[in-house]
Amino acid sequence: MNGQFKRHEVDDSAFSTITDDSAYWAGFLMADGCISDSGGRATVSLALSEKDVEHIEKFRDFVKTSAKVATYKQRQGSFSAGKYSILTFSSRQIVSDLAKLGVVPRKSLTAKASVVDKHPRFWAGAVDGDGWLTWNRGSPV
């Protein structure tokens, strides 16, 4: 095991069943999360402004992980100033289940909410994560 990463407890089944909560967090992660599946490691990360750390803690509670929320100062010259908080944990099952919901690595230009596209809590999470929703020919975009 790479010494840089520690395996934390996590509820690997958190996204195995579509519930109001799992749909919401899938939408939020599609809008503002980071999924990685490379180098034999499947990780989920959520980073927000330090002022939104409570939302990250709610996500941590949902996935029941023992991973800690860390807070860092932005590098000088970065896009946004101030501090940010981040939660990162590893779970091949969660990454696989999120992929079935359309939340995949490098999703910015390819994201498609196929399974949960009609679930209102998914769209509530997406709007909370990215701040807007629009309709095109009767479908959410």
mmCIF file of C-alpha atoms in Angstrom:
data_model
loop_
_atom_site.group_PDB
_atom_site.id
_atom_site.type_symbol
_atom_site.label_atom_id
_atom_site.label_comp_id
_atom_site.label_asym_id
_atom_site.label_seq_id
_atom_site.Cartn_x
_atom_site.Cartn_y
_atom_site.Cartn_z
ATOM 1 C CA MET A 1 0.000 0.000 0.000
ATOM 2 C CA ASN A 2 1.267 3.457 -0.875
ATOM 3 C CA GLY A 3 2.189 5.289 2.338
ATOM 4 C CA GLN A 4 0.579 8.455 1.007
ATOM 5 C CA PHE A 5 -2.916 6.958 1.322
ATOM 6 C CA LYS A 6 -4.621 5.353 4.282
ATOM 7 C CA ARG A 7 -7.694 3.176 3.875
ATOM 8 C CA HIS A 8 -10.509 4.717 5.877
ATOM 9 C CA GLU A 9 -13.751 3.111 6.870
ATOM 10 C CA VAL A 10 -16.548 3.971 4.448
ATOM 11 C CA ASP A 11 -20.023 2.643 3.690
ATOM 12 C CA ASP A 12 -19.245 1.137 0.286
ATOM 13 C CA SER A 13 -22.979 0.644 -0.333
ATOM 14 C CA ALA A 14 -23.850 4.355 0.057
ATOM 15 C CA PHE A 15 -24.736 4.677 -3.659
ATOM 16 C CA SER A 16 -25.798 1.067 -4.331
ATOM 17 C CA THR A 17 -29.482 1.937 -3.936
ATOM 18 C CA ILE A 18 -31.065 5.132 -5.200
ATOM 19 C CA THR A 19 -32.583 6.958 -2.254
ATOM 20 C CA ASP A 20 -33.366 10.643 -1.814
ATOM 21 C CA ASP A 21 -30.002 11.087 -0.097
ATOM 22 C CA SER A 22 -27.918 9.091 -2.582
ATOM 23 C CA ALA A 23 -29.598 10.875 -5.513
ATOM 24 C CA TYR A 24 -28.877 14.264 -3.913
ATOM 25 C CA TRP A 25 -25.201 13.485 -3.288
ATOM 26 C CA ALA A 26 -24.785 11.984 -6.772
ATOM 27 C CA GLY A 27 -26.083 15.266 -8.201
ATOM 28 C CA PHE A 28 -23.834 17.303 -5.949
ATOM 29 C CA LEU A 29 -20.791 15.221 -6.889
ATOM 30 C CA MET A 30 -21.633 15.476 -10.576
ATOM 31 C CA ALA A 31 -21.623 19.250 -10.235
ATOM 32 C CA ASP A 32 -18.795 19.783 -7.782
ATOM 33 C CA GLY A 33 -17.025 16.529 -6.917
ATOM 34 C CA CYS A 34 -13.961 14.771 -8.229
ATOM 35 C CA ILE A 35 -13.891 11.080 -9.096
ATOM 36 C CA SER A 36 -10.612 9.352 -9.880
ATOM 37 C CA ASP A 37 -10.003 5.795 -10.963
ATOM 38 C CA SER A 38 -6.365 5.468 -11.916
ATOM 39 C CA GLY A 39 -3.222 3.803 -10.699
ATOM 40 C CA GLY A 40 -5.262 1.033 -9.106
ATOM 41 C CA ARG A 41 -6.939 3.538 -6.804
ATOM 42 C CA ALA A 42 -10.597 4.640 -6.921
ATOM 43 C CA THR A 43 -11.169 7.863 -4.983
ATOM 44 C CA VAL A 44 -13.914 10.372 -4.334
ATOM 45 C CA SER A 45 -13.082 13.953 -3.349
ATOM 46 C CA LEU A 46 -15.242 16.898 -2.456
ATOM 47 C CA ALA A 47 -13.585 20.299 -2.030
ATOM 48 C CA LEU A 48 -15.463 23.487 -1.181
ATOM 49 C CA SER A 49 -14.719 26.876 0.281
ATOM 50 C CA GLU A 50 -13.865 26.663 3.978
ATOM 51 C CA LYS A 51 -17.133 28.467 4.764
ATOM 52 C CA ASP A 52 -19.002 25.431 3.362
ATOM 53 C CA VAL A 53 -17.173 22.845 5.489
ATOM 54 C CA GLU A 54 -20.466 21.838 7.158
ATOM 55 C CA HIS A 55 -21.746 20.595 3.797
ATOM 56 C CA ILE A 56 -18.657 18.430 3.380
ATOM 57 C CA GLU A 57 -19.234 17.083 6.883
ATOM 58 C CA LYS A 58 -22.813 16.160 5.906
ATOM 59 C CA PHE A 59 -21.415 14.257 2.923
ATOM 60 C CA ARG A 60 -18.867 12.554 5.200
ATOM 61 C CA ASP A 61 -21.738 11.495 7.487
ATOM 62 C CA PHE A 62 -23.729 10.175 4.512
ATOM 63 C CA VAL A 63 -20.906 7.894 3.314
ATOM 64 C CA LYS A 64 -19.998 7.046 6.923
ATOM 65 C CA THR A 65 -16.290 7.507 6.386
ATOM 66 C CA SER A 66 -13.610 7.837 9.014
ATOM 67 C CA ALA A 67 -11.619 10.092 6.647
ATOM 68 C CA LYS A 68 -10.968 13.553 8.038
ATOM 69 C CA VAL A 69 -11.938 16.844 6.428
ATOM 70 C CA ALA A 70 -8.776 18.876 5.839
ATOM 71 C CA THR A 71 -8.528 22.637 5.329
ATOM 72 C CA TYR A 72 -5.855 24.282 3.207
ATOM 73 C CA LYS A 73 -4.943 27.761 2.092
ATOM 74 C CA GLN A 74 -5.214 28.359 -1.658
ATOM 75 C CA ARG A 75 -1.909 28.747 -3.470
ATOM 76 C CA GLN A 76 -1.005 32.280 -4.399
ATOM 77 C CA GLY A 77 -2.217 33.098 -7.886
ATOM 78 C CA SER A 78 -4.879 30.374 -7.905
ATOM 79 C CA PHE A 79 -8.348 30.926 -9.348
ATOM 80 C CA SER A 80 -9.979 31.706 -5.999
ATOM 81 C CA ALA A 81 -8.506 33.167 -2.850
ATOM 82 C CA GLY A 82 -8.884 32.036 0.745
ATOM 83 C CA LYS A 83 -9.094 28.588 2.301
ATOM 84 C CA TYR A 84 -10.821 25.450 1.123
ATOM 85 C CA SER A 85 -11.852 22.252 2.847
ATOM 86 C CA ILE A 86 -11.611 18.827 1.263
ATOM 87 C CA LEU A 87 -12.668 15.273 1.979
ATOM 88 C CA THR A 88 -11.044 12.419 0.056
ATOM 89 C CA PHE A 89 -11.568 8.702 0.515
ATOM 90 C CA SER A 90 -11.079 5.531 -1.465
ATOM 91 C CA SER A 91 -13.861 3.118 -2.436
ATOM 92 C CA ARG A 92 -13.908 1.077 -5.624
ATOM 93 C CA GLN A 93 -17.584 0.190 -4.989
ATOM 94 C CA ILE A 94 -18.692 3.819 -4.591
ATOM 95 C CA VAL A 95 -16.775 4.883 -7.715
ATOM 96 C CA SER A 96 -18.399 1.997 -9.631
ATOM 97 C CA ASP A 97 -21.891 2.829 -8.335
ATOM 98 C CA LEU A 98 -21.432 6.530 -9.121
ATOM 99 C CA ALA A 99 -20.369 5.633 -12.678
ATOM 100 C CA LYS A 100 -23.715 3.819 -13.125
ATOM 101 C CA LEU A 101 -25.381 7.110 -12.157
ATOM 102 C CA GLY A 102 -23.281 9.077 -14.665
ATOM 103 C CA VAL A 103 -20.745 10.488 -12.193
ATOM 104 C CA VAL A 104 -17.411 9.527 -13.744
ATOM 105 C CA PRO A 105 -13.808 10.729 -13.856
ATOM 106 C CA ARG A 106 -13.205 13.766 -16.077
ATOM 107 C CA LYS A 107 -16.965 14.335 -16.245
ATOM 108 C CA SER A 108 -16.916 18.061 -16.984
ATOM 109 C CA LEU A 109 -17.611 17.646 -20.704
ATOM 110 C CA THR A 110 -19.175 14.187 -20.727
ATOM 111 C CA ALA A 111 -21.532 13.988 -17.717
ATOM 112 C CA LYS A 112 -24.908 12.380 -18.401
ATOM 113 C CA ALA A 113 -27.394 11.660 -15.647
ATOM 114 C CA SER A 114 -28.901 8.535 -17.151
ATOM 115 C CA VAL A 115 -30.391 6.574 -14.252
ATOM 116 C CA VAL A 116 -31.385 9.437 -11.952
ATOM 117 C CA ASP A 117 -32.218 12.118 -14.537
ATOM 118 C CA LYS A 118 -35.862 12.232 -13.411
ATOM 119 C CA HIS A 119 -35.115 12.219 -9.672
ATOM 120 C CA PRO A 120 -35.781 15.675 -8.168
ATOM 121 C CA ARG A 121 -33.225 15.184 -5.380
ATOM 122 C CA PHE A 122 -30.500 14.555 -7.986
ATOM 123 C CA TRP A 123 -31.262 17.941 -9.541
ATOM 124 C CA ALA A 124 -31.405 19.585 -6.107
ATOM 125 C CA GLY A 125 -27.865 18.306 -5.481
ATOM 126 C CA ALA A 126 -26.660 19.430 -8.915
ATOM 127 C CA VAL A 127 -28.082 22.924 -8.374
ATOM 128 C CA ASP A 128 -26.617 23.121 -4.854
ATOM 129 C CA GLY A 129 -23.242 22.073 -6.268
ATOM 130 C CA ASP A 130 -23.134 24.347 -9.289
ATOM 131 C CA GLY A 131 -25.818 26.931 -8.650
ATOM 132 C CA TRP A 132 -28.056 26.772 -11.713
ATOM 133 C CA LEU A 133 -30.404 24.666 -13.803
ATOM 134 C CA THR A 134 -31.917 25.361 -17.190
ATOM 135 C CA TRP A 135 -34.371 23.603 -19.472
ATOM 136 C CA ASN A 136 -33.909 22.845 -23.154
ATOM 137 C CA ARG A 137 -36.936 21.547 -25.065
ATOM 138 C CA GLY A 138 -38.539 20.297 -21.864
ATOM 139 C CA SER A 139 -35.449 18.548 -20.473
ATOM 140 C CA PRO A 140 -33.140 19.703 -17.685
ATOM 141 C CA VAL A 141 -29.674 20.740 -18.822
#
